[in-house]
Coordinates of C-alpha atoms in Angstrom, one line a residue:
A24 CA -16.6 -104.1 -80.9
L25 CA -15.2 -105.7 -77.7
T26 CA -18.0 -104.8 -75.3
D27 CA -20.9 -104.4 -77.8
L28 CA -21.6 -101.0 -76.2
P29 CA -22.0 -97.8 -78.3
N30 CA -18.7 -96.0 -79.0
L31 CA -18.1 -92.3 -78.3
R32 CA -19.4 -91.1 -81.7
L33 CA -22.7 -92.8 -81.3
F34 CA -22.9 -91.7 -77.6
N35 CA -22.2 -88.1 -78.5
A36 CA -24.9 -88.1 -81.2
Y37 CA -27.5 -89.4 -78.7
L38 CA -26.3 -86.9 -76.0
E39 CA -26.6 -84.0 -78.5
E40 CA -30.2 -85.1 -79.1
R41 CA -30.9 -85.1 -75.4
L42 CA -29.3 -81.6 -75.0
A43 CA -31.3 -80.2 -77.9
A44 CA -34.4 -81.4 -76.2
V45 CA -33.4 -79.7 -73.0
R46 CA -32.9 -76.5 -74.9
E47 CA -36.5 -76.8 -76.0
G48 CA -37.7 -77.2 -72.5
G49 CA -37.2 -80.9 -72.0
E50 CA -36.0 -82.6 -68.8
G51 CA -32.4 -82.5 -67.8
G52 CA -30.1 -85.3 -66.8
A53 CA -26.5 -86.2 -65.9
L54 CA -23.4 -87.5 -67.6
L55 CA -21.3 -90.0 -65.6
F56 CA -17.7 -90.8 -66.4
L57 CA -16.7 -94.2 -64.9
D58 CA -13.0 -95.2 -64.8
L59 CA -11.7 -98.5 -63.4
D60 CA -9.2 -98.1 -60.6
D61 CA -5.6 -99.2 -61.5
F62 CA -6.8 -101.5 -64.2
K63 CA -3.4 -101.3 -65.8
L64 CA -2.2 -103.6 -63.1
V65 CA -4.7 -106.2 -64.3
N66 CA -3.5 -106.0 -67.9
D67 CA 0.2 -106.0 -66.9
S68 CA -0.1 -108.9 -64.5
L69 CA -2.7 -111.1 -66.2
G70 CA -2.3 -110.1 -69.9
H71 CA -4.5 -107.9 -72.2
A72 CA -6.5 -110.9 -73.4
L73 CA -7.7 -111.7 -69.9
G74 CA -8.0 -108.0 -69.2
D75 CA -10.4 -107.7 -72.2
R76 CA -12.6 -110.4 -70.8
F77 CA -12.9 -108.6 -67.6
L78 CA -13.9 -105.4 -69.5
V79 CA -16.6 -107.4 -71.2
E80 CA -17.9 -108.5 -67.8
V81 CA -17.8 -104.9 -66.6
A82 CA -19.9 -103.8 -69.6
A83 CA -22.4 -106.6 -68.9
R84 CA -22.8 -105.5 -65.3
I85 CA -23.3 -101.9 -66.4
R86 CA -26.1 -103.0 -68.7
T87 CA -28.0 -104.4 -65.8
V88 CA -28.6 -100.9 -64.3
L89 CA -29.5 -99.2 -67.6
G90 CA -33.1 -99.9 -68.3
P91 CA -34.9 -98.4 -71.3
D92 CA -34.0 -94.8 -70.7
R93 CA -30.3 -94.8 -69.7
L94 CA -27.4 -95.2 -72.1
A95 CA -23.8 -96.5 -71.6
A96 CA -20.8 -96.3 -73.9
R97 CA -17.2 -97.4 -73.8
L98 CA -15.0 -94.4 -74.2
G99 CA -11.9 -96.5 -74.6
G100 CA -9.6 -98.6 -72.5
D101 CA -11.2 -98.9 -69.1
E102 CA -13.3 -95.8 -69.3
F103 CA -17.1 -95.8 -69.7
L104 CA -19.8 -93.1 -70.1
I105 CA -23.3 -93.4 -68.7
L106 CA -26.2 -91.1 -69.5
S107 CA -29.0 -90.9 -67.0
A108 CA -32.6 -91.1 -67.9
P109 CA -34.5 -87.8 -68.7
G110 CA -35.4 -86.1 -65.5
E111 CA -32.7 -88.0 -63.6
G112 CA -30.6 -85.0 -62.8
C113 CA -28.3 -83.8 -60.0
R114 CA -30.9 -84.2 -57.3
D115 CA -31.3 -87.9 -57.7
V116 CA -28.5 -89.2 -59.9
D117 CA -26.6 -90.2 -56.8
I118 CA -28.9 -93.2 -56.8
L119 CA -27.5 -94.2 -60.2
A120 CA -24.0 -93.5 -59.1
G121 CA -24.5 -95.8 -56.1
E122 CA -25.9 -98.5 -58.3
L123 CA -22.8 -98.3 -60.6
L124 CA -20.4 -98.5 -57.7
G125 CA -22.3 -101.4 -56.2
L126 CA -21.6 -103.4 -59.4
F127 CA -18.1 -103.8 -58.2
E128 CA -18.8 -105.2 -54.7
A129 CA -18.7 -108.8 -56.0
P130 CA -15.5 -110.3 -57.5
F131 CA -15.2 -110.8 -61.2
E132 CA -14.1 -114.2 -62.6
Q133 CA -12.8 -115.1 -66.0
A134 CA -10.9 -118.2 -67.1
G135 CA -10.8 -119.4 -63.5
V136 CA -9.1 -116.1 -62.3
R137 CA -11.0 -114.3 -59.6
Q138 CA -10.3 -110.6 -59.5
F139 CA -11.8 -107.7 -57.4
L140 CA -12.1 -104.5 -59.4
S141 CA -13.2 -101.1 -58.3
A142 CA -14.3 -97.9 -60.1
T143 CA -14.5 -94.1 -59.6
L144 CA -17.1 -91.8 -61.0
G145 CA -17.2 -88.1 -62.0
V146 CA -20.7 -86.5 -62.7
A147 CA -21.7 -83.5 -64.7
C148 CA -25.3 -82.4 -64.8
F149 CA -27.3 -80.6 -67.5
P150 CA -28.5 -78.0 -67.9
E151 CA -26.8 -76.9 -64.6
D152 CA -23.2 -77.5 -65.8
G153 CA -23.8 -76.8 -69.5
L154 CA -25.5 -77.9 -72.7
Y155 CA -22.6 -78.9 -74.9
P156 CA -21.2 -82.5 -75.1
E157 CA -17.5 -81.5 -75.1
A158 CA -17.9 -79.3 -72.1
L159 CA -19.9 -81.8 -70.1
L160 CA -17.4 -84.6 -70.9
A161 CA -14.5 -82.3 -69.7
Q162 CA -16.4 -81.4 -66.5
A163 CA -17.2 -85.0 -65.7
D164 CA -13.6 -85.9 -66.3
M165 CA -12.5 -83.1 -63.8
A166 CA -14.9 -84.5 -61.2
L167 CA -13.6 -88.0 -61.8
H168 CA -10.0 -86.9 -61.2
K169 CA -11.0 -85.1 -58.1
A170 CA -12.7 -88.2 -56.8
K171 CA -9.5 -90.2 -57.6
R172 CA -7.4 -87.8 -55.6
E173 CA -9.8 -88.1 -52.7
G174 CA -9.4 -91.8 -52.4
K175 CA -11.1 -93.5 -55.4
R176 CA -14.1 -95.9 -55.2
S177 CA -16.5 -93.0 -54.9
F178 CA -18.2 -90.4 -57.0
R179 CA -17.8 -86.6 -57.2
F180 CA -20.1 -84.0 -58.8
Y181 CA -18.6 -81.2 -60.9
D182 CA -18.8 -77.7 -59.6
A183 CA -17.3 -74.4 -60.8
A184 CA -14.7 -74.6 -58.0
L185 CA -13.2 -77.6 -59.8
Q186 CA -12.6 -75.6 -63.0
E187 CA -11.0 -72.9 -60.9
E188 CA -8.8 -75.5 -59.2
V189 CA -7.7 -76.9 -62.5
V190 CA -6.8 -73.5 -63.9
K191 CA -4.9 -72.5 -60.7
S192 CA -3.1 -75.9 -60.7
R193 CA -1.9 -75.3 -64.3
E194 CA -0.9 -71.8 -63.6
L195 CA 1.1 -72.9 -60.5
E196 CA 2.7 -75.7 -62.6
N197 CA 3.9 -73.1 -65.1
H198 CA 5.2 -70.8 -62.4
L199 CA 7.0 -73.7 -60.8
R200 CA 8.6 -74.7 -64.0
D201 CA 9.9 -71.2 -64.5
A202 CA 10.9 -71.0 -60.8
L203 CA 13.1 -74.1 -61.2
E204 CA 14.9 -72.6 -64.2
A205 CA 15.3 -69.2 -62.4
G206 CA 16.6 -70.7 -59.2
E207 CA 13.8 -69.4 -57.0
L208 CA 13.5 -72.5 -54.9
E209 CA 15.7 -72.7 -51.8
V210 CA 16.7 -75.5 -49.5
F211 CA 16.3 -75.0 -45.7
F212 CA 17.5 -77.3 -43.0
Q213 CA 15.5 -78.4 -40.0
P214 CA 17.6 -79.7 -37.1
Q215 CA 17.0 -83.1 -35.6
V216 CA 17.9 -82.9 -31.9
G217 CA 18.9 -85.8 -29.7
V218 CA 16.5 -86.2 -26.8
S219 CA 19.2 -87.3 -24.4
S220 CA 22.1 -85.2 -25.6
G221 CA 20.1 -82.0 -26.4
R222 CA 22.4 -81.6 -29.4
V223 CA 21.7 -81.2 -33.1
E224 CA 22.6 -84.7 -34.5
A225 CA 21.2 -84.4 -38.0
L226 CA 19.5 -82.1 -40.5
E227 CA 16.5 -82.6 -42.7
A228 CA 16.5 -80.8 -46.1
L229 CA 13.2 -79.0 -47.0
A230 CA 12.3 -77.2 -50.2
R231 CA 10.9 -73.7 -49.8
W232 CA 9.6 -71.4 -52.5
H233 CA 9.3 -67.6 -52.4
S234 CA 8.0 -66.3 -55.7
P235 CA 8.7 -62.7 -56.6
T236 CA 5.1 -62.5 -58.1
L237 CA 3.1 -65.0 -55.9
G238 CA 4.9 -64.6 -52.6
Q239 CA 5.6 -67.5 -50.2
I240 CA 4.2 -70.7 -51.6
S241 CA 3.4 -73.5 -49.1
P242 CA 5.0 -76.9 -49.8
G243 CA 1.5 -78.3 -49.4
R244 CA 0.6 -76.4 -52.6
F245 CA 3.6 -76.9 -54.8
I246 CA 4.8 -80.4 -53.9
P247 CA 1.5 -82.1 -55.1
V248 CA 1.7 -80.1 -58.3
A249 CA 5.3 -81.1 -58.7
E250 CA 4.3 -84.8 -58.2
R251 CA 1.5 -84.7 -60.7
S252 CA 3.5 -82.9 -63.4
G253 CA 6.8 -84.8 -63.0
L254 CA 8.6 -81.7 -61.9
I255 CA 9.4 -83.5 -58.6
V256 CA 12.3 -85.2 -60.4
P257 CA 14.3 -81.9 -61.1
L258 CA 13.1 -80.5 -57.8
G259 CA 14.3 -83.6 -55.9
A260 CA 17.6 -83.4 -57.7
L261 CA 18.0 -79.8 -56.7
V262 CA 17.3 -80.6 -53.0
L263 CA 19.7 -83.5 -53.0
R264 CA 22.6 -81.6 -54.5
E265 CA 22.1 -78.5 -52.2
A266 CA 21.8 -80.8 -49.1
C267 CA 25.0 -82.6 -49.9
R268 CA 26.8 -79.4 -50.7
F269 CA 25.7 -77.8 -47.5
A270 CA 26.6 -80.8 -45.3
A271 CA 30.0 -81.1 -46.9
G272 CA 30.5 -77.3 -46.4
L273 CA 30.0 -77.7 -42.6
E274 CA 32.9 -80.2 -42.5
A275 CA 35.0 -77.8 -44.6
Q276 CA 34.5 -75.1 -42.0
G277 CA 35.8 -77.4 -39.2
L278 CA 32.4 -78.1 -37.7
P279 CA 31.4 -81.6 -36.5
P280 CA 29.9 -83.8 -39.3
L281 CA 26.1 -83.8 -39.5
R282 CA 24.0 -86.3 -41.3
V283 CA 21.5 -84.8 -43.7
A284 CA 18.2 -86.4 -44.6
V285 CA 16.6 -85.8 -48.0
N286 CA 13.0 -86.8 -48.9
V287 CA 12.6 -88.8 -52.0
S288 CA 9.4 -89.3 -54.0
A289 CA 8.1 -92.5 -55.6
R290 CA 8.7 -91.0 -59.1
Q291 CA 12.4 -90.4 -58.2
L292 CA 12.9 -93.9 -56.8
L293 CA 11.5 -95.4 -60.0
Q294 CA 14.1 -93.5 -62.1
E295 CA 16.5 -96.2 -63.3
D296 CA 19.6 -94.0 -62.7
F297 CA 18.6 -92.7 -59.2
A298 CA 21.3 -94.6 -57.3
E299 CA 24.0 -93.7 -59.8
T300 CA 22.9 -90.0 -59.8
T301 CA 22.9 -90.0 -56.0
L302 CA 26.4 -91.5 -55.7
R303 CA 27.7 -89.1 -58.4
V304 CA 26.4 -86.1 -56.4
L305 CA 28.1 -87.4 -53.3
E306 CA 31.4 -87.7 -55.2
E307 CA 31.1 -84.2 -56.7
T308 CA 30.2 -82.5 -53.4
G309 CA 32.7 -84.5 -51.3
L310 CA 30.2 -85.7 -48.8
A311 CA 30.7 -89.0 -47.2
P312 CA 27.9 -91.5 -48.1
S313 CA 27.3 -92.2 -44.4
L314 CA 26.3 -88.6 -43.9
L315 CA 23.4 -88.9 -46.4
E316 CA 20.1 -90.4 -45.4
V317 CA 17.5 -91.1 -48.2
E318 CA 14.1 -90.7 -46.6
I319 CA 10.9 -92.1 -48.1
T320 CA 7.5 -91.7 -46.5
E321 CA 5.1 -94.6 -45.9
T322 CA 2.7 -92.9 -48.4
T323 CA 5.5 -93.2 -51.0
L324 CA 5.9 -96.9 -50.1
M325 CA 2.2 -97.5 -50.5
E326 CA 2.1 -95.6 -53.8
I327 CA 4.9 -97.9 -55.1
T328 CA 3.3 -101.1 -53.9
E329 CA -0.3 -100.2 -54.9
T330 CA 0.1 -98.5 -58.3
T331 CA 3.2 -100.2 -59.9
L332 CA 4.1 -103.7 -60.9
M333 CA 5.9 -106.0 -58.4
E334 CA 9.1 -105.8 -60.6
S335 CA 9.0 -102.0 -60.1
F336 CA 9.0 -102.5 -56.3
D337 CA 11.8 -105.0 -56.7
R338 CA 13.8 -102.4 -58.7
V339 CA 13.2 -99.8 -55.9
S340 CA 14.3 -102.4 -53.3
E341 CA 17.5 -103.1 -55.4
T342 CA 18.2 -99.4 -55.7
L343 CA 18.0 -98.9 -51.9
R344 CA 20.1 -102.0 -51.3
H345 CA 22.8 -100.6 -53.7
L346 CA 22.8 -97.2 -51.9
R347 CA 23.1 -98.9 -48.5
E348 CA 26.0 -101.0 -49.7
K349 CA 27.8 -97.7 -50.6
G350 CA 27.1 -96.4 -47.1
V351 CA 24.0 -94.3 -47.6
R352 CA 21.4 -94.6 -44.9
V353 CA 17.8 -95.3 -45.8
A354 CA 14.8 -94.2 -43.6
L355 CA 11.1 -94.7 -43.7
D356 CA 9.2 -91.6 -42.4
D357 CA 5.7 -91.3 -41.1
F358 CA 5.7 -95.0 -40.2
G359 CA 2.2 -96.1 -39.0
M360 CA 0.3 -93.5 -41.0
G361 CA -0.7 -95.9 -43.7
C362 CA -1.1 -99.7 -44.2
S363 CA 2.3 -100.8 -45.5
S364 CA 3.1 -104.5 -45.2
L365 CA 5.8 -105.7 -42.7
T366 CA 7.0 -108.0 -45.5
Y367 CA 7.7 -104.9 -47.7
L368 CA 9.6 -103.3 -44.7
R369 CA 11.9 -106.3 -44.5
R370 CA 12.7 -106.1 -48.2
L371 CA 13.4 -102.4 -48.3
H372 CA 16.8 -102.5 -46.5
L373 CA 15.9 -99.8 -44.0
D374 CA 18.1 -98.2 -41.3
T375 CA 15.5 -96.1 -39.5
L376 CA 11.8 -96.0 -38.9
T377 CA 10.4 -92.6 -37.8

């Protein structure tokens, strides 16, 4: 009703007709799944009423590339489906994908508000990828999410490896969930050595996972899965507690005090009780706050500033300020790897850039 495009029910009926024709020897085609990038920010910052007006304009632009033989539908929210013309399959559907992405090069304007939008596409082809609507939609969705992970504002074709990747990711998530409950994850400590002194001056806590069934699992594999599934919160809590316990234990053995750095994800920082939880762990383990360094990466900073509301960033800034007031150090790691704003750096109450 909002965009005057067909809904999913009508789109599926037409797609089924096309697939039935292909089964009878007709020409194949492609299903494209289009999703606007971070459109939630538009709704949250400008309001849903204005957001809806932008969606109407998006739909109007999509119509301009349809012609008589292509069909578009609004799946819901900021998601759209586009069906290519008969014979416009995997070999040449990249032209259509390019046309759709090109629709977002010019800014959108509604009620005097000028807004740049972008989109990402996933593509499934038929008969190559299947001949059933539900399967094709799922495949296009997988390709879309792969394109999102690779940087957005692009398109990605479905292939069998994507299905295998999704299955393996789900299996690894289940194993990781069980591993956290079984205590399989361990915390190792990497020394930070002073260049001039040649002495160990601090430690960095690192999570490592040796599974009895899967063997050694690289952090490059299980950390992204933990981030996507939300398991990074209990994993981060485990690393924080073990790091503080270990550092406090060094002092108990009469060794010189060493600062310990703990990596913190965006999801952890956005937890409302993160500061209180951190301070409680320090109290329970007996570690002085000055010996704990909360470390965020520039990627984490960019994730917070790009995909959350400004009040969320303000909450993170307040959390870090509160921790620093209690004596905890705050560090930004991998500085220079991304494009974070110097204004944000001034507002984050940092002690160290590395």
